[in-house]
N, CA, C and O of each residue as an XYZ file, in Angstrom:
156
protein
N      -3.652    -28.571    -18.681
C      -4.380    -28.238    -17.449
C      -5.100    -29.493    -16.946
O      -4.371    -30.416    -16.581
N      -6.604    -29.681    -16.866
C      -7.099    -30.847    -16.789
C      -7.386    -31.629    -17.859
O      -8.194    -31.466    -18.773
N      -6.419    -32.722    -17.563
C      -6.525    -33.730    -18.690
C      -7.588    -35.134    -18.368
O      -7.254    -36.313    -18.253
N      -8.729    -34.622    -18.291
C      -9.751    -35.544    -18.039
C      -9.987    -36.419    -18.733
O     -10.192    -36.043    -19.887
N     -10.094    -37.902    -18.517
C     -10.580    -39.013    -19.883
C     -12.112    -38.728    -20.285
O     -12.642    -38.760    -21.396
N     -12.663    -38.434    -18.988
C     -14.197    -37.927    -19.352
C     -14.536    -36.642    -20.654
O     -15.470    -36.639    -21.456
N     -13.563    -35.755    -20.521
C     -13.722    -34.390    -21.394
C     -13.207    -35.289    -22.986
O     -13.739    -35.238    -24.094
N     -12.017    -36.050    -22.535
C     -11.869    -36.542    -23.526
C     -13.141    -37.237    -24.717
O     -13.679    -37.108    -25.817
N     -13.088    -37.758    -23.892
C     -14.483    -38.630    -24.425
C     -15.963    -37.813    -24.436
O     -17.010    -38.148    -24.991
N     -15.672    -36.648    -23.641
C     -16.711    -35.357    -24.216
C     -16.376    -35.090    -25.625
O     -17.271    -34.356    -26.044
N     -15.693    -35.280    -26.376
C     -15.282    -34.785    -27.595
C     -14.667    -33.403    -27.071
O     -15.378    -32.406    -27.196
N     -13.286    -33.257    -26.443
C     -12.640    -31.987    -26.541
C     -11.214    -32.683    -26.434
O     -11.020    -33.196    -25.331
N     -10.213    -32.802    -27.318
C      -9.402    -32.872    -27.663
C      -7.913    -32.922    -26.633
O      -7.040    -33.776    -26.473
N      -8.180    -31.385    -25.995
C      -7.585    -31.100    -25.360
C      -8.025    -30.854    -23.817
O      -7.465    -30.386    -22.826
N      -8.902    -31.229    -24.011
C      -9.376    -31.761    -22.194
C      -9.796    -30.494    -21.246
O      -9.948    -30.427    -20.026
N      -9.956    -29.275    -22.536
C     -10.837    -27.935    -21.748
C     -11.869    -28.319    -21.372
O     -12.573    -29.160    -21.931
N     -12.113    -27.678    -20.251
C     -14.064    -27.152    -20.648
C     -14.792    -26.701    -21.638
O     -14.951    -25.497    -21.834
N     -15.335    -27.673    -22.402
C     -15.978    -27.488    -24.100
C     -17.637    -27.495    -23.431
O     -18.373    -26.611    -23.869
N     -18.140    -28.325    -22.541
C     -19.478    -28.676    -22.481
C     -19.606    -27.878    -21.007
O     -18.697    -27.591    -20.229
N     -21.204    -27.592    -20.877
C     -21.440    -27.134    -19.251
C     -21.028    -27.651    -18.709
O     -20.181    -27.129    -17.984
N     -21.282    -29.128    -18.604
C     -20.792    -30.140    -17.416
C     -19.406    -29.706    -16.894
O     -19.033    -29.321    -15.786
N     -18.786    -29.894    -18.037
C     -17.034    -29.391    -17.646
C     -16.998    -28.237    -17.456
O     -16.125    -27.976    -16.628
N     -17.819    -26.878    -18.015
C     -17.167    -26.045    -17.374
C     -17.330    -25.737    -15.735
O     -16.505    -25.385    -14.892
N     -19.167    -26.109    -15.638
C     -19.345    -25.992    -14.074
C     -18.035    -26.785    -13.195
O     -17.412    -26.248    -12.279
N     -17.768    -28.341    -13.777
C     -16.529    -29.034    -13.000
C     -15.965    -28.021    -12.946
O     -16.303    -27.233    -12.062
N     -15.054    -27.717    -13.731
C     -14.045    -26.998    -13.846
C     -13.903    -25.719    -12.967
O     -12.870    -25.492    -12.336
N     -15.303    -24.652    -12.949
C     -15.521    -23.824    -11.754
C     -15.466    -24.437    -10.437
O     -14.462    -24.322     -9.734
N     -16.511    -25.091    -10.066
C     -16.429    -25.843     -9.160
C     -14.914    -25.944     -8.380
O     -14.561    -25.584     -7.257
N     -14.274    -26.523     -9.364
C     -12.837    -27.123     -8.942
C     -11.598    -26.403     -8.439
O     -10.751    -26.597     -7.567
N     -11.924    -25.255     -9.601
C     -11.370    -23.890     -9.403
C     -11.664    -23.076     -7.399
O     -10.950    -22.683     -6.476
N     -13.044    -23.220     -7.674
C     -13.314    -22.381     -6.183
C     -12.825    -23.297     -4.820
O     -12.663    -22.888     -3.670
N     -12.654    -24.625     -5.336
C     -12.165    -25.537     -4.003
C     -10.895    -25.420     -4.072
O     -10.308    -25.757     -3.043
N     -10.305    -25.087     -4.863
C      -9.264    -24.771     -5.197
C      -8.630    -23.393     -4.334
O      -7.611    -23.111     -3.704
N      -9.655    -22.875     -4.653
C      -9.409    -21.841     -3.987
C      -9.547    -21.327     -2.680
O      -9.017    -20.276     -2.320
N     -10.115    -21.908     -2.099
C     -10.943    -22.127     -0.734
C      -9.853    -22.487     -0.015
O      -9.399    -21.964      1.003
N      -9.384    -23.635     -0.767
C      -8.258    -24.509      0.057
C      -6.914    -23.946      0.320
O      -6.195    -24.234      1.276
N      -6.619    -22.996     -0.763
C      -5.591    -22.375     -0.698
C      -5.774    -21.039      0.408
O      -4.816    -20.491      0.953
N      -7.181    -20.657      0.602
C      -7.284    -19.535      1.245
C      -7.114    -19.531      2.744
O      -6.763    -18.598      3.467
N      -7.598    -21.388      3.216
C      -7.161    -21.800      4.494
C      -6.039    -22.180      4.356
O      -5.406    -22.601      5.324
């Protein structure tokens, strides 16, 4: 999914959302995501 160097270097392996930071990104990213698709 997102293979972030930042998450990386969060200590998560696999580049989930492990920490708030990433998961808010990750929401965040999700809803622009979604937004964008909705226009």
């Amino acid at each position: 999914m997102y293979d972030d160097p930042r998450s990386r270097a969060s200590g998560s392996p696999t580049g989930l959302s492990t920490t708030p930071r990433c998961r808010v990104r990750c929401r965040l990213g999700r809803e622009t995501t979604v937004q964008q698709s909705s226009t």
